[in-house]
Coordinates of C-alpha atoms and ligand atoms in Angstrom, one line a residue:
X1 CA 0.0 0.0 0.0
X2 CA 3.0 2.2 0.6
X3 CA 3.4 3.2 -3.4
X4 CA -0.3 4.4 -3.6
X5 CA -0.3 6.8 -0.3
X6 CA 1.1 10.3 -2.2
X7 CA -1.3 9.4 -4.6
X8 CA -4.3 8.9 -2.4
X9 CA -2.8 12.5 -0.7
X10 CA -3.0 14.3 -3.9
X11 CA -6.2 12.8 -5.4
X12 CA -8.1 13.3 -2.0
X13 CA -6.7 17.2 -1.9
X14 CA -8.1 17.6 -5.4
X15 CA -11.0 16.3 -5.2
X16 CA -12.1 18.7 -2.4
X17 CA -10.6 21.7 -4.2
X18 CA -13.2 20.7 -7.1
X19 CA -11.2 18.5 -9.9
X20 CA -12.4 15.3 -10.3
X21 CA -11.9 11.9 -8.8
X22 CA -12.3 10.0 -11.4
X23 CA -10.1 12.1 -13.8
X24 CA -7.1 12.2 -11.2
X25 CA -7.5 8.4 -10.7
X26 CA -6.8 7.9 -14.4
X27 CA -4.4 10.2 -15.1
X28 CA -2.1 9.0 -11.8
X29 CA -2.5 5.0 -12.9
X30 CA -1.4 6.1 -16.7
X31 CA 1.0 8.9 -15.4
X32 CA 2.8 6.3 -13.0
X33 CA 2.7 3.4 -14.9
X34 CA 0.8 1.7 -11.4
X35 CA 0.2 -2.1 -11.8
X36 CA -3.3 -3.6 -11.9
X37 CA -2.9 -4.3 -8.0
X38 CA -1.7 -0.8 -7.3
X39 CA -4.4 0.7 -9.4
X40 CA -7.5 -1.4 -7.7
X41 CA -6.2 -0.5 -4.2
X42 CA -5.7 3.5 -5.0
X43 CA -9.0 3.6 -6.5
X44 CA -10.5 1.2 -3.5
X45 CA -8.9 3.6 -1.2
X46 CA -9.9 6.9 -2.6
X47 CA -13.7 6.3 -3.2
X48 CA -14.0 4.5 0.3
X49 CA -12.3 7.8 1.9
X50 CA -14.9 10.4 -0.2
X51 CA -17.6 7.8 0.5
X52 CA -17.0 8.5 4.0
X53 CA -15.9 11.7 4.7
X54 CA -18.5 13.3 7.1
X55 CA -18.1 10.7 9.5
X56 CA -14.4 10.7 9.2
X57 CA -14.2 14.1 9.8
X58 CA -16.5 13.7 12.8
X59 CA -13.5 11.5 14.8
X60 CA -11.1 14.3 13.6
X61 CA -13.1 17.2 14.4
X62 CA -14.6 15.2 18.0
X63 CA -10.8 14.4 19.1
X64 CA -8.6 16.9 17.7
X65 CA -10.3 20.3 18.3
X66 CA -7.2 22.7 18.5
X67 CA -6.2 21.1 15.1
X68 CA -9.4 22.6 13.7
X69 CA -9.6 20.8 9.9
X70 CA -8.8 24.1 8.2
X71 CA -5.8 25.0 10.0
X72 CA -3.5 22.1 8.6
X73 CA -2.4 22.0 4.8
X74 CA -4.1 20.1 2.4
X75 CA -2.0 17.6 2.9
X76 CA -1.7 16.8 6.4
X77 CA -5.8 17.0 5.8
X78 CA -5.7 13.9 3.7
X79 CA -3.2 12.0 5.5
X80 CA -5.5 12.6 9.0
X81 CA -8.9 11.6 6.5
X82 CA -6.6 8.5 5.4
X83 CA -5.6 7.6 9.2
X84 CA -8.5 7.7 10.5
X85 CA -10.7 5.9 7.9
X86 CA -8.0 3.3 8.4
X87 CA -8.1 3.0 12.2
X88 CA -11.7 3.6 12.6
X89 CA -13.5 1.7 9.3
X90 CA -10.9 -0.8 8.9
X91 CA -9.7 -1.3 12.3
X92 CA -6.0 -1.3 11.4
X93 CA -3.8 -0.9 14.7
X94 CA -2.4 2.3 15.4
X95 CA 1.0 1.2 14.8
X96 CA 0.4 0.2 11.6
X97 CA -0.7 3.7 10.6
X98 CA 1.6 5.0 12.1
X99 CA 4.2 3.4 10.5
X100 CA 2.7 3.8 6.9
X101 CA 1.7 7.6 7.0
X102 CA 4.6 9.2 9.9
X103 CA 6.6 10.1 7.2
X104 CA 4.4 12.2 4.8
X105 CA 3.3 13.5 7.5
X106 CA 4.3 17.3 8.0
X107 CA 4.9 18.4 11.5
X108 CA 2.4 21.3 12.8
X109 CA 2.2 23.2 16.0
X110 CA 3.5 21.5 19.0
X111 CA 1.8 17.7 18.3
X112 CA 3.2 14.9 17.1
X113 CA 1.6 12.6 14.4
X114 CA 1.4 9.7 16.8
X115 CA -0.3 12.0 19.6
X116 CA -2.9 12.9 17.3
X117 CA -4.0 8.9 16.3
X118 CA -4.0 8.1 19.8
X119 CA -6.4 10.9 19.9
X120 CA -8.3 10.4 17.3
X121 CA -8.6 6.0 18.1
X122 CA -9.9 7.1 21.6
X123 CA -13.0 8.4 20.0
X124 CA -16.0 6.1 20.0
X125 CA -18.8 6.0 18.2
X126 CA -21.4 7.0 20.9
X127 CA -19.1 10.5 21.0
X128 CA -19.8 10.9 17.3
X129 CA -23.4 11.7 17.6
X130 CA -24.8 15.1 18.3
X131 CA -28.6 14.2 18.2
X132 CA -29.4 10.5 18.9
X133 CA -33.2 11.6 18.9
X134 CA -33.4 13.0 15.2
X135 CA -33.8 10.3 13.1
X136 CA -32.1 12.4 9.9
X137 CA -28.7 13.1 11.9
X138 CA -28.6 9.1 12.3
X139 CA -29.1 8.1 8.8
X140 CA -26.7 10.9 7.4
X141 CA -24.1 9.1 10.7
X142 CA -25.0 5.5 9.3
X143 CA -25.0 5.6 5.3
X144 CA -22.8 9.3 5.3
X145 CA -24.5 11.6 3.3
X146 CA -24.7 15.4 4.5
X147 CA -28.0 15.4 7.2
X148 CA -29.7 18.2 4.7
X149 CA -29.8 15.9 1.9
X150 CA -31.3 12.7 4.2
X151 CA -33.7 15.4 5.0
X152 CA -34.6 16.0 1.8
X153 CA -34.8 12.2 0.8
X154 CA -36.8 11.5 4.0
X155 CA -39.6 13.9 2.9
X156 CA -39.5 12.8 -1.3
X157 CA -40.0 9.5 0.2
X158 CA -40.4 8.7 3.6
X159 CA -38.0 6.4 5.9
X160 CA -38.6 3.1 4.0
X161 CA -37.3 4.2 0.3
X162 CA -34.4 6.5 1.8
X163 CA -33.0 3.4 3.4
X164 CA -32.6 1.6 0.4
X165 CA -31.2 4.2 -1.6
X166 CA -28.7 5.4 1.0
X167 CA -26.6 2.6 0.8
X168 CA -26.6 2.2 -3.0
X169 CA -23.9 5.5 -2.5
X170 CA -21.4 3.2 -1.0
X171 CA -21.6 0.8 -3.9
X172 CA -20.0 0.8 -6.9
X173 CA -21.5 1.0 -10.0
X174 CA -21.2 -1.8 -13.4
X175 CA -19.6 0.1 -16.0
X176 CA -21.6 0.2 -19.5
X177 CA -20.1 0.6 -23.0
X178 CA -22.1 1.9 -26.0
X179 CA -20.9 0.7 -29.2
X180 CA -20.7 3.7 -31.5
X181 CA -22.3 2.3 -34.7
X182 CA -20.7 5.3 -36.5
X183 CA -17.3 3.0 -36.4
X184 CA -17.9 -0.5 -35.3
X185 CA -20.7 -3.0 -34.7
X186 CA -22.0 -4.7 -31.9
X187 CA -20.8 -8.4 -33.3
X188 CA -17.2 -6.6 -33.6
X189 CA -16.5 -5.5 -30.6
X190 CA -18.1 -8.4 -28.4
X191 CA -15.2 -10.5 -30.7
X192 CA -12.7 -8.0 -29.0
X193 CA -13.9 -8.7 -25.3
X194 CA -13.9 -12.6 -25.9
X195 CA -9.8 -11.3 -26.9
X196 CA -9.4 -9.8 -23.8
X197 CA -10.8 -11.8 -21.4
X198 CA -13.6 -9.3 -20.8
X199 CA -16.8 -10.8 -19.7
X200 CA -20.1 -8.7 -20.3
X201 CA -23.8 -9.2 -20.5
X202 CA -26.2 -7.8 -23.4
X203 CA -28.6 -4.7 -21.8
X204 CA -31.9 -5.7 -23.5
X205 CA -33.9 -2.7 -23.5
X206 CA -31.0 -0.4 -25.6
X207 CA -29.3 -1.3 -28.4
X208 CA -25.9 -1.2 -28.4
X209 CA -25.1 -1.2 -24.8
X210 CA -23.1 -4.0 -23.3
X211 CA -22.8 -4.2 -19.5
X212 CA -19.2 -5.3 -18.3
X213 CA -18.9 -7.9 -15.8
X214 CA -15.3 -8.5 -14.9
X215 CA -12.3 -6.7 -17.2
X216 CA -9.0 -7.3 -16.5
X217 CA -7.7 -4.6 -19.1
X218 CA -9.6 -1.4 -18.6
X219 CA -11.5 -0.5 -21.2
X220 CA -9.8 2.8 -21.6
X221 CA -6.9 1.0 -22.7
X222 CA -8.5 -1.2 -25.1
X223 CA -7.8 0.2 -28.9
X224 CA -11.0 0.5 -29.7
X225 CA -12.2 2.8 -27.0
X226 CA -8.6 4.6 -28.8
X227 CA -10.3 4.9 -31.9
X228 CA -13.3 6.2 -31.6
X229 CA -15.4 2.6 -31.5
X230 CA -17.0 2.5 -28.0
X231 CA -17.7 4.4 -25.7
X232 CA -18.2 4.2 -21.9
X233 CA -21.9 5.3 -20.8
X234 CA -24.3 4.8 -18.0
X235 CA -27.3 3.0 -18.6
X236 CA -30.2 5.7 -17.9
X237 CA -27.4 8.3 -19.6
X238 CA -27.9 6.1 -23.3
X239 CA -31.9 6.2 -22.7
X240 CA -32.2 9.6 -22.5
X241 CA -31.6 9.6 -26.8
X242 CA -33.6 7.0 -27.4
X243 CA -36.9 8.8 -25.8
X244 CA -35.8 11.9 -27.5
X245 CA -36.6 9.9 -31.1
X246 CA -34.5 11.8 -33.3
X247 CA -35.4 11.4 -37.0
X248 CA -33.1 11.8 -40.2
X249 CA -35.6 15.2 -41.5
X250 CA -35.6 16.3 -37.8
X251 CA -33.7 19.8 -36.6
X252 CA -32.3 18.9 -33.1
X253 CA -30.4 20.9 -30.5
X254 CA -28.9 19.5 -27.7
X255 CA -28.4 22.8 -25.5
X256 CA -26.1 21.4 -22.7
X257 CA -24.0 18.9 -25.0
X258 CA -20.4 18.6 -23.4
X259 CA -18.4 15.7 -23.3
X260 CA -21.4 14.9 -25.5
X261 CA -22.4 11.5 -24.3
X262 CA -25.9 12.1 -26.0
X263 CA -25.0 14.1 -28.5
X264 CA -22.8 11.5 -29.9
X265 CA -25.9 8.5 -29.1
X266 CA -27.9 10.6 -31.3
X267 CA -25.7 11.0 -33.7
X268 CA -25.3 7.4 -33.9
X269 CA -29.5 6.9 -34.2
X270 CA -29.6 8.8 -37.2
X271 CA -26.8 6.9 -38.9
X272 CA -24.3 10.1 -39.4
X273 CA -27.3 11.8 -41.7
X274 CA -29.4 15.2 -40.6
X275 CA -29.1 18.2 -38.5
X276 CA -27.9 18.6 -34.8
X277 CA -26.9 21.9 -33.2
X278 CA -24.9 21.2 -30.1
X279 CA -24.0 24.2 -27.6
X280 CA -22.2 24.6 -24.5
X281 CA -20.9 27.3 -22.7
X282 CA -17.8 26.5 -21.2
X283 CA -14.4 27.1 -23.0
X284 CA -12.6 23.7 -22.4
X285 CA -15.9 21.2 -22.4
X286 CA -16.5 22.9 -25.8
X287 CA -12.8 21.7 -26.8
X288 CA -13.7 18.4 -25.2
X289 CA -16.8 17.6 -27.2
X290 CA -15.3 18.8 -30.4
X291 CA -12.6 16.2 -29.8
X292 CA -15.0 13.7 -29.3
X293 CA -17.0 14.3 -31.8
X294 CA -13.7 14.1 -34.4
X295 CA -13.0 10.5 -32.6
X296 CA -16.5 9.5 -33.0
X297 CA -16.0 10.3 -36.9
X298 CA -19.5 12.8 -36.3
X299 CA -20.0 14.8 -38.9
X300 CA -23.3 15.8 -38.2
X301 CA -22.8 18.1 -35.6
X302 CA -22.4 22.1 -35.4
X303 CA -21.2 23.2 -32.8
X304 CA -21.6 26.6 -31.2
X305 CA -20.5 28.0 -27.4
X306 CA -22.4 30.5 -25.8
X307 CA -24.7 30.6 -22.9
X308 CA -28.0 28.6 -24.3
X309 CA -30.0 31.1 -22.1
X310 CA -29.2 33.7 -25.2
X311 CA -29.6 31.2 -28.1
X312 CA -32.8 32.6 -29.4
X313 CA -30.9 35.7 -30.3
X314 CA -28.1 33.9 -32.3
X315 CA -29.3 31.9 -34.3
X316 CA -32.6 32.0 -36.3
X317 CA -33.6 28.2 -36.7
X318 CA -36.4 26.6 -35.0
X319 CA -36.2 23.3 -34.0
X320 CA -38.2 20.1 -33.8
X321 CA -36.9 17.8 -30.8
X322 CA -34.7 19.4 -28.2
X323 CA -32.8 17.7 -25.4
X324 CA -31.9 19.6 -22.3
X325 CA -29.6 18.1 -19.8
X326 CA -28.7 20.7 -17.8
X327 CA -26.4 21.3 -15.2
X328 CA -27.6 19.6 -11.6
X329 CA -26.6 18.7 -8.5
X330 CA -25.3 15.3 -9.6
X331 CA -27.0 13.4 -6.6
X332 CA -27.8 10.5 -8.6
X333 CA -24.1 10.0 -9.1
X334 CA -22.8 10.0 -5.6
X335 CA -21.6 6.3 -6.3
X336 CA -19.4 7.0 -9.0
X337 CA -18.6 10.6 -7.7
X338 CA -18.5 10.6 -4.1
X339 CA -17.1 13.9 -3.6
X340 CA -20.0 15.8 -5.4
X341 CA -22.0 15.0 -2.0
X342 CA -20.0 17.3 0.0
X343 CA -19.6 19.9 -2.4
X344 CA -22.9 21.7 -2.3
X345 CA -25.3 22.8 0.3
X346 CA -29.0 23.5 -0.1
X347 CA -28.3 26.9 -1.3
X348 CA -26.5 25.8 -4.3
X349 CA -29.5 23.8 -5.1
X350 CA -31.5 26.7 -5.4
X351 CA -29.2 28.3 -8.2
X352 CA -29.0 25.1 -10.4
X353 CA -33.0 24.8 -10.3
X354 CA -33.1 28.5 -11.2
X355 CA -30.7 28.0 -14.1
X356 CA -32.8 24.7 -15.0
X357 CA -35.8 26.7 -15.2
X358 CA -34.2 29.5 -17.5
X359 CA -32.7 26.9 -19.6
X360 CA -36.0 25.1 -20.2
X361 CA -38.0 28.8 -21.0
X362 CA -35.7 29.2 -23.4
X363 CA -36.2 26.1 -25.2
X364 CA -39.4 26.5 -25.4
X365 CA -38.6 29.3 -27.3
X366 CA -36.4 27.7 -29.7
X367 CA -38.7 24.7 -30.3
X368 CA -41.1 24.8 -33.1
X369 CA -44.8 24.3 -32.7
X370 CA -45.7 20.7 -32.4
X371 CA -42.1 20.1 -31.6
X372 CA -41.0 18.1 -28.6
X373 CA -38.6 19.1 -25.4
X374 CA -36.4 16.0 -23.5
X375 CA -35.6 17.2 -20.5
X376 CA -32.9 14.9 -18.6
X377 CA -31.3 15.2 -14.7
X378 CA -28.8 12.6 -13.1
X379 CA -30.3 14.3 -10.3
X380 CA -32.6 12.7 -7.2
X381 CA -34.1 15.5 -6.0
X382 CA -37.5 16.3 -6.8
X383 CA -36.7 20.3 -6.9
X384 CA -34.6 19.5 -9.9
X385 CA -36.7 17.2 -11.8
X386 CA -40.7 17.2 -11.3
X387 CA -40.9 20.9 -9.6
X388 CA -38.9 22.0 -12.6
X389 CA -41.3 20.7 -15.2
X390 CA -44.7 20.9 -12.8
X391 CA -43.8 25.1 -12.4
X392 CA -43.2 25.4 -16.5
X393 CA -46.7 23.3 -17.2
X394 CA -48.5 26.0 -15.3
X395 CA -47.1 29.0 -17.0
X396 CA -46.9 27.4 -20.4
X397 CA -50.7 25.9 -21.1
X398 CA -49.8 25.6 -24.7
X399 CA -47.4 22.4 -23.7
X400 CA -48.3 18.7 -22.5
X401 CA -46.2 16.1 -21.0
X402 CA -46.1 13.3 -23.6
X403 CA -44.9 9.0 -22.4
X404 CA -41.2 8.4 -22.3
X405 CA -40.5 5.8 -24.1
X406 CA -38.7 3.2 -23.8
X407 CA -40.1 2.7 -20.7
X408 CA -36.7 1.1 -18.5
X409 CA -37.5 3.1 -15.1
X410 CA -40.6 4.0 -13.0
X411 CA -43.0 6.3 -13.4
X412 CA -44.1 9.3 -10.7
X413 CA -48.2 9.7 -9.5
X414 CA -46.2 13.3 -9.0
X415 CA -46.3 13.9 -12.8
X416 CA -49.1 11.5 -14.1
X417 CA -46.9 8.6 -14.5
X418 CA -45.5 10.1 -17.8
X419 CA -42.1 10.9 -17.1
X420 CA -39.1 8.0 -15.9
X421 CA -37.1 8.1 -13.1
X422 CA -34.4 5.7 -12.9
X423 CA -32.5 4.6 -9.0
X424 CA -29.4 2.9 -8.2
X425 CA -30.8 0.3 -6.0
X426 CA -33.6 -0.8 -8.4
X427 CA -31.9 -0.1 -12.1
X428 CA -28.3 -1.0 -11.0
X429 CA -27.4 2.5 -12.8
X430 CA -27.3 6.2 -11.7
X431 CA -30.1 7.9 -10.5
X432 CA -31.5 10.0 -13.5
X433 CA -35.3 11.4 -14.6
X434 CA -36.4 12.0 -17.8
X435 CA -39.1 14.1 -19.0
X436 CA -40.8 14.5 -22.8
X437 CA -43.0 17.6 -23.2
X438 CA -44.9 18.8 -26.3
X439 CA -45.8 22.2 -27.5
X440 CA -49.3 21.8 -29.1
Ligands
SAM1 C1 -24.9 17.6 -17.3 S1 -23.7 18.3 -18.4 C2 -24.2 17.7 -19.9 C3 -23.8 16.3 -20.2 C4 -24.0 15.9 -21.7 N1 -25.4 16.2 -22.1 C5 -23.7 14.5 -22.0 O1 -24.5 13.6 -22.1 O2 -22.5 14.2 -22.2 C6 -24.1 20.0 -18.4 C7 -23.3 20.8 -19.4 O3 -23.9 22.1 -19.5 C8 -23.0 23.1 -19.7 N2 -23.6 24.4 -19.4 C9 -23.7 25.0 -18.1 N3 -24.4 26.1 -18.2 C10 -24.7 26.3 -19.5 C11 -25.4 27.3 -20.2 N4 -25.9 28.4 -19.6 N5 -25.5 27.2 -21.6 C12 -24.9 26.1 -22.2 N6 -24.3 25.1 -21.6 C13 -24.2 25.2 -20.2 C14 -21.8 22.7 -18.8 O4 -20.6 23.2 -19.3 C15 -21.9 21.1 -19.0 O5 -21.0 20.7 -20.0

C-alpha cells in the first residue's frame, strides 16, 4: 500500500478543491505506470475515503479540536482523513498507521503525528453523535450523506425508500459501454472482449449497450475505446436519446452537449445523416466535445458555445426535438462521484433549479410548434426534476407532458406517470429522470 499513499494524498486534496476523482484516478494510474494491484487498491482507497468523509471528519473534528480541519495544509488533511478511515473503518492498529503515514506527515504546531491517532482511536462512536433523537442526523451518521440531503430524501419519500437508496452511495456502479455504430458493430467489438478476457452481458432494453462484468484490461486502454469505437456510458445516460426519437428530417439541438455522451448517441441513431446543433458554454468542455466528436467520426454536428440562455438571439432556426440536460446537483451519481455529496449545500441547489428553469424557457422558445422538449437530470431530487417541469406546465398551457419511451425506469403519480425516473438500488445504474414535453 506504501506506493499508492502520495497518490491517495494528492487525489483526496483535489478532489475537495473541485477537480475530479475519477479524472485524477486515471491520469495517476497512466502517469505512474501503477500495476493492476496498485491501481484497484488507489481507487479502493480513494472512493472508500470520499464515500465516508462526514463521519471521518467527525472522529477528527470530535478528538482533535485545537487542530481545527482548516488550519492544517491540504496535505496533512488527507493523511488525517486517510488515518482515521484506516483505524476507525478498517480497524487497522495504530502502529500500523503510524508506521505507513509518519513520514508524509508534516509536523504542525507543537503535536506529534502519533499523539494525534491516539487521539483520534480514543474516539467512539457513541461521542460521534450530536442528536441521537433525530432520526435524519442518524441516517446521514449510518449511510454518510450530508444530514440536509437525508432530510430532503426522507420527505421525497419517507424512511422506507431512503433506506434503500442510501446505501446504494457506497456501492460501486457496473460500468456500461455503448458501441458507437458510427465506427464499429456490436458483433465486432463483443469478438474484442472474448480477446481480452472481458466478460459482459447484453442490456436488452438499448441497443448497443453492453454491460461489463469483470475486465482485466480497462477498457480505456483497449484500442477500440482509442479509436473512436465504444464508448463508456451509463445505462439511464444512453436512454435519455432514445426517448428523444430523433429522426433523419428532424432539426435537433442539444443545448447542454459537453463531453457529448448524448449528442454523440444521437448521432449514432440517425446513422451520421441530418441536422444537430450542439452548444455549450464552457471554453474547455467545448474543446472536449469537439474532440470527441472528431474521434467519434460525427460529422453531423455544429457546434456553437455561448450561454443557451441567449440562443434565441443567435441563431434564427427553429427546431423540432430538443434535449436539455442541464447542469444539476449530480445526486444521482454519488456512487461513482462521491465527492459531489459534500460539495454543495442547499443553497447551491437553489441556483442550479433557477438556471434549469431558464434553460427550459428558453427552449421553449427555440422549439417549433408541435415540436418536442427532452428534459434529462442525473439528479434525485424532486426540486430539480418534477418541480422543474410541474412550475413550467403551469405557465406554459400551450405544452403537454407526452410518455417516455422506452419505458426502463418507474413512473411518478407526481407527474401522471408520464415521465421516468431511474434509482441505483432498483436499475443498477445512476439515479436519473427524464421528462418529454410537447408544445401543441
Ligand atoms: C450535465 S452536463 C451535460 C452532459 C451531456 N449532455 C452529455 O450527455 O455528455 C451539463 C453541461 O452544461 C454546460 N452548461 C452549463 N451552463 C450552460 C449554459 N448556460 N449554456 C450552455 N451550456 C451550459 C456545462 O458546461 C456542462 O458541460
Amino acid at each position: 500500500m506504501d506506493s499508492i499513499i502520495p497518490f491517495v494524498i494528492e487525489i483526496l486534496g483535489g478532489a475537495l478543491r473541485g477537480k475530479s476523482s475519477r479524472i485524477a484516478l486515471r491520469s495517476a494510474v497512466e502517469t505512474n505506470k501503477l500495476n493492476r494491484e496498485e491501481e484497484s487498491a488507489l481507487y479502493y482507497l480513494v472512493f472508500e475515503i470520499l464515500r465516508r468523509l462526514n463521519v471521518i471528519d467527525l472522529y477528527i473534528k470530535t478528538s482533535t479540536s485545537s487542530y481545527s480541519l482548516k488550519k492544517i495544509s491540504s496535505d496533512n488533511r488527507a493523511i488525517l482523513r486517510i488515518a482515521t478511515y484506516l483505524m476507525k473503518i478498517e480497524n487497522k492498529d495504530i502502529e500500523f498507521v503510524n508506521n505507513l503515514l509518519s513520514s508524509h506527515f508534516e509536523q504542525f504546531s507543537e503535536s506529534n503525528f502519533l499523539t494525534i491517532l491516539d487521539l483520534i482511536q480514543s474516539v467512539s462512536e457513541e461521542q460521534l453523535y450530536e442528536n441521537r433523537n433525530d432520526l435524519a442526523s442518524n441516517l446521514s451518521i449510518e449511510y454518510f450523506t450530508p444530514t440536509w440531503i437525508v432530510r430532503k430524501f426522507l420527505s421525497q419519500w419517507g424512511v422506507e425508500t431512503t433506506k434503500k437508496i442510501l446505501p446504494s452511495f457506497q456501492q460501486n456502479l457496473h460500468l456500461y459501454v455503448r458501441i458507437n455504430t458510427i465506427k464499429a458493430n456490436l458483433e465486432e467489438i463483443l469478438r474484442i472482449f472474448h480477446l481480452n478476457d472481458i466478460s459482459y452481458s447484453i442490456v436488452e432494453e438499448i441497443e448497443n449497450l453492453v454491460r461489463i462484468e469483470e475486465n482485466e484490461i480497462p477498457i480505456p486502454q483497449l484500442e477500440a475505446f482509442k479509436e473512436g469505437k465504444i464508448l463508456i456510458q451509463q445505462k439511464a445516460s444512453a436512454l435519455v436519446s432514445l426517448v428523444l426519437d430523433p429522426q433523419e428530417d428532424d432539426e435537433i439541438l442539444d443545448m447542454c452537449a459537453s463531453p457529448g455522451g448524448k449528442t454523440s448517441h444521437i448521432a449514432a441513431l440517425l446513422k451520421n445523416k441530418g441536422k444537430i446543433v450542439a452548444v455549450d458554454m464552457n471554453d474547455e468542455r467545448v474543446k472536449i466535445l469537439k474532440d470527441r466528436m472528431n474521434l467519434l467520426g460525427i460529422k453531423l454536428v455544429r457546434i456553437i458555445q455561448t450561454d443557451a440562455r441567449e440562443l434565441h438571439r443567435k441563431i434564427e432556426t427553429r427546431f423540432d426535438k430538443i434535449l436539455l440536460d442541464p447542469p444539476c446537483s449530480g445526486s444521482g451519481t454519488y456512487s461513482s462521484r462521491p465527492e459531489n455529496k459534500w460539495r454543495m449545500n442547499q443553497r447551491d441547489l437553489g441556483w442550479y433549479v433557477n438556471l434549469q428553469k431558464d434553460l427550459l424557457n428558453e427552449a421553449a422558445v427555440l422549439l417549433k410548434t408541435g415540436g418536442s422538449i427532452v428534459y434529462s437530470t442525473c439528479s434525485l431530487f424532486h426540486e430539480e426534476n418534477h418541480s422543474v417541469i410541474l412550475d413550467f406546465l403551469q405557465e406554459n398551457s400551450n405544452f403537454k407532458l407526452v410518455e417516455t419511451t422506452p419505458m426502463v425506469g418507474v413512473t411518478s403519480k407526481i407527474l401522471n406517470e408520464k415521465t421516468q425516473e431511474l434509482y441505483p438500488h432498483i436499475h443498477e445504474t445512476e439515479g436519473f429522470f427524464i421528462a418529454k414535453i410537447q408544445k401543441e
